[in-house]
């Protein structure tokens, strides 16, 4: 017998957070989020509560935990798109189609009760959250920024009437073996032509003090039309800055400024910390902290997290400067992983053609129109 319960008690919250850790125990490709971050979604002061309404459900089969799901009414996104959507996220389930369908049906019923007529997902509270269902690349470890799921998830979701809305791809980038310095030459030409220069900072705190405002301004402009994005609130900015303080290394960032010190482009990479947090299930144990510090000092892999360009500069070739800086960063690591790039974001997809690119993952967001 399958039953669905809304998460209300501390016990249910713990079951909700712990379920994927048990489901993927021993799986070398699953990377958990930080445990303390997962707990925040149940707090009254959760950063997204001012723009979202959310609900969380646990599924039980014969009395045992068998799945979970979240429903998110992202009001800011609906106002932006004019749609009446609910997002589903935190979807994890045992290999049982009945359990999966009952979880999805519960979110659909909740969506209808809120006057909505579509369900999309997996999507988080914003574009900063893990998003998309993995449909290709199951034998590659998820980065810290990515979710992971078993292949049967796709079958269960599609069998219940969900169809593709968008896809993201993920790639590994390396310096081409026959690299002749052409990108560096092009970058130098663009910088000289437009009187541009790279921003500098001695440490992370100085970097954030000088450039955080410009980064958020460019993010809002350059991400405005991208799928699933919402404008940054002050709470989101504070959350990001707090996270940046932990992972930004000024050696692995690029900020391009014009002659008036105005930011026109930036690229942020973070050390790949997945291997550091995986053994502890995302809990910050003493051993986890030791692994994190070691990784932050000298990463083997870097994750490409954020790239922003002032819209009026999009056709002036400034992205080649970021590519040139990334080429330099790649000389000190095994590779960079791009995380999720929209399949139809041709500007970013074309940028990676300058590298030795290996496409390794594909993620999908689904949509279902509800009968109301």
Coordinates of C-alpha atoms in Angstrom, one line a residue:
X1 CA 0.0 0.0 0.0
X2 CA 1.3 3.5 -1.0
X3 CA 0.5 6.5 1.1
X4 CA 1.5 10.2 0.7
X5 CA 2.0 12.5 3.6
X6 CA 2.7 16.2 3.7
X7 CA 5.9 16.9 5.5
X8 CA 5.0 18.7 8.7
X9 CA 6.9 17.2 11.7
X10 CA 10.6 17.2 12.5
X11 CA 10.6 13.4 11.9
X12 CA 9.1 13.8 8.5
X13 CA 11.6 16.5 7.6
X14 CA 14.5 14.2 8.5
X15 CA 13.0 11.4 6.5
X16 CA 12.6 13.8 3.5
X17 CA 16.3 15.0 3.7
X18 CA 17.8 11.5 4.5
X19 CA 15.9 9.6 1.8
X20 CA 18.2 10.3 -1.2
X21 CA 21.2 9.6 1.0
X22 CA 19.8 6.1 1.6
X23 CA 18.6 5.6 -2.0
X24 CA 22.0 6.4 -3.5
X25 CA 24.1 4.9 -0.8
X26 CA 27.2 3.4 -2.4
X27 CA 26.5 5.1 -5.8
X28 CA 29.8 6.7 -6.9
X29 CA 28.0 9.3 -9.1
X30 CA 25.6 10.9 -6.7
X31 CA 26.7 14.1 -5.0
X32 CA 24.7 15.3 -2.1
X33 CA 24.0 18.9 -1.3
X34 CA 25.2 20.3 2.0
X35 CA 22.9 18.8 4.7
X36 CA 22.6 22.1 6.4
X37 CA 21.4 23.7 3.2
X38 CA 18.7 21.1 2.8
X39 CA 17.4 21.8 6.3
X40 CA 16.9 25.5 5.4
X41 CA 14.0 24.8 3.1
X42 CA 11.9 24.1 6.2
X43 CA 12.7 27.3 8.0
X44 CA 10.4 30.2 8.3
X45 CA 13.2 32.6 7.2
X46 CA 14.1 30.6 4.1
X47 CA 15.5 33.0 1.6
X48 CA 12.9 32.2 -1.1
X49 CA 9.8 32.4 1.1
X50 CA 9.2 36.0 0.0
X51 CA 8.6 35.0 -3.6
X52 CA 7.5 31.4 -3.3
X53 CA 5.0 29.1 -1.7
X54 CA 6.2 25.5 -1.3
X55 CA 5.0 22.1 0.0
X56 CA 6.8 18.9 0.6
X57 CA 5.6 15.3 0.5
X58 CA 6.9 11.9 1.6
X59 CA 5.7 8.6 0.1
X60 CA 5.5 5.4 2.1
X61 CA 5.1 1.9 0.8
X62 CA 4.0 -0.6 3.3
X63 CA 5.1 1.8 6.0
X64 CA 8.6 2.4 4.7
X65 CA 9.9 5.6 3.1
X66 CA 9.7 5.2 -0.7
X67 CA 10.0 8.6 -2.2
X68 CA 9.7 12.4 -1.8
X69 CA 8.8 15.5 -3.9
X70 CA 8.4 19.2 -3.5
X71 CA 5.9 21.5 -5.1
X72 CA 7.0 25.2 -5.6
X73 CA 4.7 28.0 -6.6
X74 CA 7.3 30.5 -7.9
X75 CA 5.3 33.7 -8.0
X76 CA 8.1 35.9 -9.4
X77 CA 8.6 33.4 -12.3
X78 CA 4.9 33.3 -13.1
X79 CA 4.7 37.1 -13.1
X80 CA 7.6 37.2 -15.5
X81 CA 6.3 34.7 -17.9
X82 CA 2.6 35.2 -17.5
X83 CA 2.2 31.5 -17.0
X84 CA 0.3 29.6 -14.2
X85 CA 2.9 27.0 -13.3
X86 CA 3.9 25.0 -10.3
X87 CA 7.4 23.5 -10.2
X88 CA 8.3 20.1 -8.9
X89 CA 11.7 19.4 -7.4
X90 CA 13.4 17.2 -4.8
X91 CA 11.9 14.3 -6.7
X92 CA 13.4 11.0 -5.6
X93 CA 11.8 7.6 -5.6
X94 CA 12.4 3.9 -5.4
X95 CA 12.0 1.8 -8.6
X96 CA 8.3 1.7 -8.3
X97 CA 6.1 3.4 -10.9
X98 CA 3.1 3.5 -8.6
X99 CA 5.0 5.5 -6.0
X100 CA 6.3 7.9 -8.6
X101 CA 2.9 8.6 -10.1
X102 CA 1.3 9.2 -6.8
X103 CA 4.0 11.7 -5.8
X104 CA 3.5 13.6 -9.1
X105 CA -0.3 13.4 -8.8
X106 CA -0.1 14.9 -5.4
X107 CA 1.8 17.9 -6.6
X108 CA -0.6 18.3 -9.6
X109 CA -3.5 18.3 -7.2
X110 CA -1.8 20.9 -5.1
X111 CA -1.1 23.0 -8.3
X112 CA -4.8 22.9 -9.2
X113 CA -5.8 23.9 -5.7
X114 CA -3.6 27.0 -6.2
X115 CA -5.3 27.9 -9.5
X116 CA -2.4 26.7 -11.6
X117 CA -2.7 24.8 -14.9
X118 CA 0.8 23.5 -15.6
X119 CA 3.5 21.6 -13.7
X120 CA 7.1 21.8 -14.8
X121 CA 10.3 20.3 -13.4
X122 CA 12.5 19.3 -12.0
X123 CA 13.1 23.0 -11.3
X124 CA 14.2 24.7 -8.0
X125 CA 13.2 28.0 -6.4
X126 CA 15.5 29.8 -8.9
X127 CA 18.2 29.2 -11.5
X128 CA 20.7 29.0 -8.7
X129 CA 19.2 25.7 -7.5
X130 CA 19.8 22.2 -8.9
X131 CA 17.6 21.7 -11.9
X132 CA 16.7 19.2 -14.7
X133 CA 16.4 15.4 -14.8
X134 CA 19.5 13.6 -15.9
X135 CA 18.7 11.6 -19.1
X136 CA 22.2 11.0 -20.4
X137 CA 25.6 10.6 -18.6
X138 CA 24.7 8.3 -15.8
X139 CA 28.2 7.0 -15.5
X140 CA 29.7 10.5 -14.8
X141 CA 29.8 11.9 -11.2
X142 CA 27.5 14.8 -10.6
X143 CA 29.3 18.1 -9.8
X144 CA 28.3 19.8 -6.5
X145 CA 26.0 22.0 -8.4
X146 CA 24.1 19.1 -10.1
X147 CA 21.5 16.6 -9.1
X148 CA 21.7 12.9 -10.0
X149 CA 19.0 10.4 -10.6
X150 CA 18.6 6.8 -11.8
X151 CA 17.6 6.2 -15.4
X152 CA 14.1 4.8 -14.5
X153 CA 13.1 8.3 -13.3
X154 CA 12.7 9.4 -17.0
X155 CA 10.4 6.4 -17.8
X156 CA 8.2 7.1 -14.8
X157 CA 7.8 10.8 -15.6
X158 CA 7.2 10.4 -19.3
X159 CA 4.7 7.6 -18.7
X160 CA 2.7 9.9 -16.6
X161 CA 2.2 12.4 -19.4
X162 CA 5.2 14.8 -19.0
X163 CA 6.9 16.1 -22.2
X164 CA 10.2 17.8 -22.8
X165 CA 10.2 21.5 -22.2
X166 CA 13.9 22.3 -22.4
X167 CA 17.2 20.4 -22.3
X168 CA 20.6 21.4 -20.8
X169 CA 23.9 19.9 -21.8
X170 CA 27.1 19.5 -19.7
X171 CA 30.6 19.3 -21.0
X172 CA 34.2 18.7 -19.9
X173 CA 36.6 21.3 -21.3
X174 CA 40.4 20.9 -21.8
X175 CA 43.0 22.9 -23.6
X176 CA 43.3 21.5 -27.1
X177 CA 46.4 19.5 -27.6
X178 CA 47.3 21.5 -30.7
X179 CA 46.5 24.8 -29.1
X180 CA 48.5 27.6 -30.9
X181 CA 47.6 30.6 -28.7
X182 CA 45.0 31.9 -31.2
X183 CA 42.4 32.6 -28.5
X184 CA 45.0 34.6 -26.5
X185 CA 45.8 36.7 -29.5
X186 CA 42.1 37.4 -30.2
X187 CA 41.5 38.3 -26.6
X188 CA 44.4 40.8 -26.7
X189 CA 43.1 42.3 -29.9
X190 CA 39.6 42.8 -28.5
X191 CA 40.9 44.3 -25.3
X192 CA 43.1 46.7 -27.1
X193 CA 40.4 47.7 -29.6
X194 CA 37.9 48.6 -27.0
X195 CA 40.3 49.8 -24.3
X196 CA 39.3 47.0 -21.9
X197 CA 41.3 45.5 -19.0
X198 CA 41.0 42.7 -16.4
X199 CA 39.8 43.5 -12.9
X200 CA 42.2 42.6 -10.1
X201 CA 41.8 41.7 -6.4
X202 CA 44.3 40.4 -3.8
X203 CA 41.8 38.1 -2.0
X204 CA 38.2 37.0 -2.0
X205 CA 36.9 39.7 0.3
X206 CA 38.4 42.4 -1.8
X207 CA 37.0 40.7 -5.0
X208 CA 33.5 40.7 -3.5
X209 CA 33.8 44.3 -2.2
X210 CA 34.9 45.6 -5.6
X211 CA 32.8 43.4 -8.0
X212 CA 29.8 41.8 -6.3
X213 CA 27.3 44.6 -7.3
X214 CA 28.5 44.5 -10.9
X215 CA 28.2 40.8 -11.1
X216 CA 24.6 40.8 -9.8
X217 CA 23.7 43.6 -12.2
X218 CA 25.1 41.7 -15.2
X219 CA 23.4 38.5 -14.0
X220 CA 20.0 40.1 -14.0
X221 CA 20.6 41.6 -17.5
X222 CA 22.2 38.6 -19.2
X223 CA 20.0 35.9 -17.6
X224 CA 16.7 37.8 -17.9
X225 CA 15.4 35.8 -20.9
X226 CA 16.9 32.4 -19.9
X227 CA 14.6 29.6 -18.9
X228 CA 13.6 29.4 -15.3
X229 CA 15.3 32.5 -14.1
X230 CA 14.0 35.1 -11.7
X231 CA 15.3 38.6 -10.6
X232 CA 17.7 38.6 -7.7
X233 CA 16.3 39.7 -4.4
X234 CA 18.5 41.1 -1.6
X235 CA 18.2 37.8 0.2
X236 CA 19.4 35.8 -2.8
X237 CA 22.4 38.2 -3.2
X238 CA 23.3 37.8 0.5
X239 CA 23.1 34.0 0.2
X240 CA 25.3 34.0 -2.9
X241 CA 27.9 36.3 -1.4
X242 CA 28.1 34.0 1.7
X243 CA 28.6 31.0 -0.6
X244 CA 31.2 32.9 -2.7
X245 CA 33.3 33.6 0.4
X246 CA 33.7 29.9 0.9
X247 CA 34.6 28.8 -2.7
X248 CA 35.9 31.7 -4.7
X249 CA 39.6 31.8 -5.5
X250 CA 40.7 35.0 -7.3
X251 CA 43.0 32.9 -9.4
X252 CA 40.0 31.3 -11.1
X253 CA 37.8 34.2 -11.9
X254 CA 37.7 36.7 -14.7
X255 CA 36.3 40.2 -14.6
X256 CA 36.5 42.5 -17.7
X257 CA 36.1 46.2 -17.2
X258 CA 35.9 49.1 -19.7
X259 CA 38.0 52.3 -19.5
X260 CA 35.6 53.7 -16.9
X261 CA 35.9 50.7 -14.6
X262 CA 32.4 49.5 -15.6
X263 CA 32.0 45.7 -15.6
X264 CA 31.0 44.4 -19.1
X265 CA 31.7 40.7 -18.7
X266 CA 32.7 38.2 -16.0
X267 CA 33.2 34.5 -15.6
X268 CA 33.3 32.6 -12.2
X269 CA 34.6 29.1 -11.7
X270 CA 34.6 27.2 -8.4
X271 CA 36.8 24.4 -7.2
X272 CA 35.1 21.0 -7.9
X273 CA 34.2 20.0 -4.3
X274 CA 32.0 17.0 -5.1
X275 CA 34.6 14.4 -4.0
X276 CA 35.1 16.3 -0.8
X277 CA 31.4 16.2 0.3
X278 CA 30.3 12.9 -1.1
X279 CA 31.7 10.5 1.6
X280 CA 29.9 12.3 4.5
X281 CA 26.5 12.6 2.8
X282 CA 26.9 16.4 2.7
X283 CA 27.5 16.8 6.4
X284 CA 30.4 19.1 7.4
X285 CA 32.3 16.6 9.5
X286 CA 36.0 17.3 10.6
X287 CA 37.2 15.0 7.8
X288 CA 34.9 16.7 5.3
X289 CA 36.4 20.1 6.3
X290 CA 39.9 18.8 5.8
X291 CA 39.0 17.5 2.3
X292 CA 37.3 20.8 1.5
X293 CA 40.3 22.9 2.5
X294 CA 42.6 20.7 0.5
X295 CA 40.4 21.0 -2.6
X296 CA 40.0 24.7 -2.2
X297 CA 43.7 25.2 -2.1
X298 CA 44.6 23.1 -5.0
X299 CA 41.6 21.7 -7.0
X300 CA 42.0 19.0 -9.6
X301 CA 38.8 20.1 -11.4
X302 CA 37.0 23.4 -11.7
X303 CA 33.3 23.9 -12.2
X304 CA 32.1 26.7 -14.5
X305 CA 29.3 28.3 -12.6
X306 CA 28.4 31.8 -13.8
X307 CA 29.1 33.8 -16.9
X308 CA 27.5 37.2 -17.6
X309 CA 27.9 39.7 -20.5
X310 CA 26.5 43.2 -20.8
X311 CA 23.9 42.8 -23.6
X312 CA 25.3 45.7 -25.7
X313 CA 28.7 43.9 -25.8
X314 CA 27.4 40.5 -26.9
X315 CA 28.4 41.0 -30.5
X316 CA 31.8 42.6 -29.9
X317 CA 33.7 39.4 -29.2
X318 CA 34.3 40.0 -25.5
X319 CA 33.5 36.4 -24.6
X320 CA 36.8 35.4 -26.2
X321 CA 38.6 37.2 -23.2
X322 CA 36.8 34.9 -20.8
X323 CA 37.8 31.9 -23.0
X324 CA 41.5 33.1 -22.9
X325 CA 41.4 33.4 -19.1
X326 CA 39.8 29.9 -18.8
X327 CA 42.6 28.5 -21.0
X328 CA 45.1 29.8 -18.5
X329 CA 43.1 28.2 -15.6
X330 CA 42.9 24.9 -17.3
X331 CA 46.6 24.5 -17.4
X332 CA 46.6 23.9 -13.7
X333 CA 43.7 21.4 -13.5
X334 CA 42.6 18.2 -15.2
X335 CA 39.5 19.8 -16.8
X336 CA 36.6 22.2 -16.3
X337 CA 33.0 21.0 -16.2
X338 CA 30.4 23.4 -17.6
X339 CA 27.4 22.1 -15.6
X340 CA 24.0 22.8 -17.2
X341 CA 24.0 24.9 -20.3
X342 CA 20.7 25.4 -22.2
X343 CA 20.7 23.5 -25.4
X344 CA 19.4 26.5 -27.3
X345 CA 21.8 29.0 -25.7
X346 CA 23.9 29.2 -28.8
X347 CA 26.2 31.9 -27.5
X348 CA 27.5 29.7 -24.7
X349 CA 27.4 26.5 -26.7
X350 CA 29.5 28.1 -29.4
X351 CA 32.0 29.4 -26.9
X352 CA 33.0 25.9 -25.8
X353 CA 34.0 25.0 -29.4
X354 CA 37.2 26.9 -28.8
X355 CA 38.2 24.1 -26.3
X356 CA 38.7 20.4 -26.5
X357 CA 35.0 19.8 -25.5
X358 CA 33.5 16.5 -24.5
X359 CA 29.8 16.5 -24.1
X360 CA 29.0 14.1 -21.3
X361 CA 25.5 14.9 -19.8
X362 CA 22.1 15.9 -20.8
X363 CA 19.4 17.1 -18.4
X364 CA 15.7 17.7 -19.2
X365 CA 12.9 19.8 -17.7
X366 CA 9.5 18.5 -18.3
X367 CA 6.1 20.1 -18.6
X368 CA 2.5 18.8 -18.2
X369 CA -0.7 20.8 -18.9
X370 CA -3.3 20.0 -16.3
X371 CA -7.0 19.4 -16.8
X372 CA -8.7 22.1 -14.6

